[in-house]
Every structure is written in structure tokens, then in C-alpha cells.
């Protein structure tokens, strides 16, 4: 069973993810159809960043994951070499 602290962390992560999703959806899908002079445009960055930011985050995330996997593979290869020697 999940403890009370686990539930609080899960609920806060779910809330944060929902807020980010709604903000990004409004920014990338809805705001291009809203007039440029409307006050809501002040709360969002330029539209070009709607593509750049996710791409940078994706590249960074894949770099971290692939670096971790390569380090694990190198360590396991060293263990096998040590065992067989």
C-alpha cells in the first residue's frame, strides 16, 4: 500500500503535469488563433519556442538515458572480463 507521503507526492506530480499540459496546449494549439493584440499573448512566450523547448528537452532526456545505458553496459562488460580472467 502507498503511504500518505507517496500519495501527496503522486498528487502533486499529477497536478503539476496537468497544469503544464494545459498551459502548453493553450500555447501551441489555441493561441495561434487568437488575435496578436489580445492580452493573453503576454502570458506566453513566442510560438517558435513551442517547438524548440520540447525538442531540447527530448535531446537532453535521450542523452541522459543513453549515457546511463552505456555506462551500465561498460560496467557489465568489465565484470564479465574480470570473471573470465
mmCIF file with all atom_site columns, C-alpha atoms in Angstrom:
data_model
loop_
_atom_site.group_PDB
_atom_site.id
_atom_site.type_symbol
_atom_site.label_atom_id
_atom_site.label_alt_id
_atom_site.label_comp_id
_atom_site.label_asym_id
_atom_site.label_entity_id
_atom_site.label_seq_id
_atom_site.pdbx_PDB_ins_code
_atom_site.Cartn_x
_atom_site.Cartn_y
_atom_site.Cartn_z
_atom_site.occupancy
_atom_site.B_iso_or_equiv
_atom_site.pdbx_formal_charge
_atom_site.auth_seq_id
_atom_site.auth_comp_id
_atom_site.auth_asym_id
_atom_site.auth_atom_id
_atom_site.pdbx_PDB_model_num
ATOM 1  C CA . UNK A 1 1  ? 0.000  0.000   0.000   1.00 0.00 ? 1  UNK A CA 1
ATOM 2  C CA . UNK A 1 2  ? 1.069  3.525   -0.643  1.00 0.00 ? 2  UNK A CA 1
ATOM 3  C CA . UNK A 1 3  ? 1.859  5.676   2.358   1.00 0.00 ? 3  UNK A CA 1
ATOM 4  C CA . UNK A 1 4  ? 0.415  9.127   2.921   1.00 0.00 ? 4  UNK A CA 1
ATOM 5  C CA . UNK A 1 5  ? 3.611  10.770  1.726   1.00 0.00 ? 5  UNK A CA 1
ATOM 6  C CA . UNK A 1 6  ? 3.555  8.746   -1.510  1.00 0.00 ? 6  UNK A CA 1
ATOM 7  C CA . UNK A 1 7  ? 0.007  9.883   -2.166  1.00 0.00 ? 7  UNK A CA 1
ATOM 8  C CA . UNK A 1 8  ? 0.916  13.524  -1.603  1.00 0.00 ? 8  UNK A CA 1
ATOM 9  C CA . UNK A 1 9  ? 3.905  13.275  -3.950  1.00 0.00 ? 9  UNK A CA 1
ATOM 10 C CA . UNK A 1 10 ? 1.796  11.496  -6.569  1.00 0.00 ? 10 UNK A CA 1
ATOM 11 C CA . UNK A 1 11 ? -0.996 14.050  -6.324  1.00 0.00 ? 11 UNK A CA 1
ATOM 12 C CA . UNK A 1 12 ? 1.414  16.972  -6.600  1.00 0.00 ? 12 UNK A CA 1
ATOM 13 C CA . UNK A 1 13 ? 3.146  15.421  -9.634  1.00 0.00 ? 13 UNK A CA 1
ATOM 14 C CA . UNK A 1 14 ? -0.227 14.793  -11.259 1.00 0.00 ? 14 UNK A CA 1
ATOM 15 C CA . UNK A 1 15 ? -1.300 18.381  -10.590 1.00 0.00 ? 15 UNK A CA 1
ATOM 16 C CA . UNK A 1 16 ? 1.964  19.776  -11.949 1.00 0.00 ? 16 UNK A CA 1
ATOM 17 C CA . UNK A 1 17 ? 1.740  17.613  -15.078 1.00 0.00 ? 17 UNK A CA 1
ATOM 18 C CA . UNK A 1 18 ? -1.864 18.670  -15.692 1.00 0.00 ? 18 UNK A CA 1
ATOM 19 C CA . UNK A 1 19 ? -1.007 22.368  -15.349 1.00 0.00 ? 19 UNK A CA 1
ATOM 20 C CA . UNK A 1 20 ? 1.954  22.022  -17.749 1.00 0.00 ? 20 UNK A CA 1
ATOM 21 C CA . UNK A 1 21 ? -0.194 20.100  -20.247 1.00 0.00 ? 21 UNK A CA 1
ATOM 22 C CA . UNK A 1 22 ? -2.998 22.672  -20.189 1.00 0.00 ? 22 UNK A CA 1
ATOM 23 C CA . UNK A 1 23 ? -0.539 25.591  -20.470 1.00 0.00 ? 23 UNK A CA 1
ATOM 24 C CA . UNK A 1 24 ? 1.334  24.002  -23.391 1.00 0.00 ? 24 UNK A CA 1
ATOM 25 C CA . UNK A 1 25 ? -1.907 23.037  -25.159 1.00 0.00 ? 25 UNK A CA 1
ATOM 26 C CA . UNK A 1 26 ? -3.220 26.580  -24.893 1.00 0.00 ? 26 UNK A CA 1
ATOM 27 C CA . UNK A 1 27 ? 0.114  27.982  -26.037 1.00 0.00 ? 27 UNK A CA 1
ATOM 28 C CA . UNK A 1 28 ? 0.710  25.673  -29.003 1.00 0.00 ? 28 UNK A CA 1
ATOM 29 C CA . UNK A 1 29 ? -2.822 24.954  -30.247 1.00 0.00 ? 29 UNK A CA 1
ATOM 30 C CA . UNK A 1 30 ? -5.188 27.718  -29.132 1.00 0.00 ? 30 UNK A CA 1
ATOM 31 C CA . UNK A 1 31 ? -3.058 30.888  -29.110 1.00 0.00 ? 31 UNK A CA 1
ATOM 32 C CA . UNK A 1 32 ? -2.226 30.888  -32.851 1.00 0.00 ? 32 UNK A CA 1
ATOM 33 C CA . UNK A 1 33 ? -5.943 31.510  -33.481 1.00 0.00 ? 33 UNK A CA 1
ATOM 34 C CA . UNK A 1 34 ? -6.187 34.404  -31.002 1.00 0.00 ? 34 UNK A CA 1
ATOM 35 C CA . UNK A 1 35 ? -5.554 37.957  -32.194 1.00 0.00 ? 35 UNK A CA 1
ATOM 36 C CA . UNK A 1 36 ? -1.958 39.145  -31.550 1.00 0.00 ? 36 UNK A CA 1
ATOM 37 C CA . UNK A 1 37 ? -3.130 42.238  -29.685 1.00 0.00 ? 37 UNK A CA 1
ATOM 38 C CA . UNK A 1 38 ? -5.157 40.243  -27.146 1.00 0.00 ? 38 UNK A CA 1
ATOM 39 C CA . UNK A 1 39 ? -3.847 40.445  -23.563 1.00 0.00 ? 39 UNK A CA 1
ATOM 40 C CA . UNK A 1 40 ? -3.404 36.661  -23.210 1.00 0.00 ? 40 UNK A CA 1
ATOM 41 C CA . UNK A 1 41 ? -0.377 36.765  -25.501 1.00 0.00 ? 41 UNK A CA 1
ATOM 42 C CA . UNK A 1 42 ? 1.514  38.484  -22.670 1.00 0.00 ? 42 UNK A CA 1
ATOM 43 C CA . UNK A 1 43 ? 1.431  35.239  -20.644 1.00 0.00 ? 43 UNK A CA 1
ATOM 44 C CA . UNK A 1 44 ? 3.050  33.042  -23.301 1.00 0.00 ? 44 UNK A CA 1
ATOM 45 C CA . UNK A 1 45 ? 6.493  33.052  -24.950 1.00 0.00 ? 45 UNK A CA 1
ATOM 46 C CA . UNK A 1 46 ? 6.864  33.354  -28.707 1.00 0.00 ? 46 UNK A CA 1
ATOM 47 C CA . UNK A 1 47 ? 5.388  30.460  -30.685 1.00 0.00 ? 47 UNK A CA 1
ATOM 48 C CA . UNK A 1 48 ? 8.737  29.264  -32.029 1.00 0.00 ? 48 UNK A CA 1
ATOM 49 C CA . UNK A 1 49 ? 9.639  28.114  -28.526 1.00 0.00 ? 49 UNK A CA 1
ATOM 50 C CA . UNK A 1 50 ? 6.643  25.784  -28.525 1.00 0.00 ? 50 UNK A CA 1
ATOM 51 C CA . UNK A 1 51 ? 8.746  23.544  -30.771 1.00 0.00 ? 51 UNK A CA 1
ATOM 52 C CA . UNK A 1 52 ? 12.254 24.378  -29.556 1.00 0.00 ? 52 UNK A CA 1
ATOM 53 C CA . UNK A 1 53 ? 11.710 23.693  -25.852 1.00 0.00 ? 53 UNK A CA 1
ATOM 54 C CA . UNK A 1 54 ? 10.261 20.161  -26.275 1.00 0.00 ? 54 UNK A CA 1
ATOM 55 C CA . UNK A 1 55 ? 12.991 19.305  -28.796 1.00 0.00 ? 55 UNK A CA 1
ATOM 56 C CA . UNK A 1 56 ? 15.745 20.425  -26.425 1.00 0.00 ? 56 UNK A CA 1
ATOM 57 C CA . UNK A 1 57 ? 14.152 18.523  -23.540 1.00 0.00 ? 57 UNK A CA 1
ATOM 58 C CA . UNK A 1 58 ? 13.844 15.411  -25.702 1.00 0.00 ? 58 UNK A CA 1
ATOM 59 C CA . UNK A 1 59 ? 17.501 15.564  -26.782 1.00 0.00 ? 59 UNK A CA 1
ATOM 60 C CA . UNK A 1 60 ? 18.620 16.136  -23.181 1.00 0.00 ? 60 UNK A CA 1
ATOM 61 C CA . UNK A 1 61 ? 16.481 13.274  -21.872 1.00 0.00 ? 61 UNK A CA 1
ATOM 62 C CA . UNK A 1 62 ? 17.689 10.850  -24.543 1.00 0.00 ? 62 UNK A CA 1
ATOM 63 C CA . UNK A 1 63 ? 21.293 11.865  -23.850 1.00 0.00 ? 63 UNK A CA 1
ATOM 64 C CA . UNK A 1 64 ? 20.877 11.109  -20.141 1.00 0.00 ? 64 UNK A CA 1
ATOM 65 C CA . UNK A 1 65 ? 19.190 7.766   -20.807 1.00 0.00 ? 65 UNK A CA 1
ATOM 66 C CA . UNK A 1 66 ? 21.705 6.629   -23.421 1.00 0.00 ? 66 UNK A CA 1
ATOM 67 C CA . UNK A 1 67 ? 24.641 7.726   -21.241 1.00 0.00 ? 67 UNK A CA 1
ATOM 68 C CA . UNK A 1 68 ? 23.248 5.699   -18.348 1.00 0.00 ? 68 UNK A CA 1
ATOM 69 C CA . UNK A 1 69 ? 22.746 2.642   -20.566 1.00 0.00 ? 69 UNK A CA 1
ATOM 70 C CA . UNK A 1 70 ? 26.255 2.873   -21.997 1.00 0.00 ? 70 UNK A CA 1
ATOM 71 C CA . UNK A 1 71 ? 27.772 3.146   -18.513 1.00 0.00 ? 71 UNK A CA 1
ATOM 72 C CA . UNK A 1 72 ? 25.833 0.081   -17.364 1.00 0.00 ? 72 UNK A CA 1
ATOM 73 C CA . UNK A 1 73 ? 26.950 -1.871  -20.439 1.00 0.00 ? 73 UNK A CA 1
ATOM 74 C CA . UNK A 1 74 ? 30.599 -0.895  -19.904 1.00 0.00 ? 74 UNK A CA 1
ATOM 75 C CA . UNK A 1 75 ? 30.457 -1.927  -16.223 1.00 0.00 ? 75 UNK A CA 1
ATOM 76 C CA . UNK A 1 76 ? 28.821 -5.255  -17.028 1.00 0.00 ? 76 UNK A CA 1
ATOM 77 C CA . UNK A 1 77 ? 31.438 -5.955  -19.702 1.00 0.00 ? 77 UNK A CA 1
ATOM 78 C CA . UNK A 1 78 ? 34.213 -5.280  -17.177 1.00 0.00 ? 78 UNK A CA 1
ATOM 79 C CA . UNK A 1 79 ? 32.573 -7.686  -14.709 1.00 0.00 ? 79 UNK A CA 1
ATOM 80 C CA . UNK A 1 80 ? 32.378 -10.421 -17.351 1.00 0.00 ? 80 UNK A CA 1
ATOM 81 C CA . UNK A 1 81 ? 36.015 -9.856  -18.336 1.00 0.00 ? 81 UNK A CA 1
ATOM 82 C CA . UNK A 1 82 ? 37.096 -9.977  -14.684 1.00 0.00 ? 82 UNK A CA 1
ATOM 83 C CA . UNK A 1 83 ? 35.117 -13.167 -14.096 1.00 0.00 ? 83 UNK A CA 1
ATOM 84 C CA . UNK A 1 84 ? 36.573 -14.975 -17.106 1.00 0.00 ? 84 UNK A CA 1
ATOM 85 C CA . UNK A 1 85 ? 40.174 -13.904 -16.347 1.00 0.00 ? 85 UNK A CA 1
#
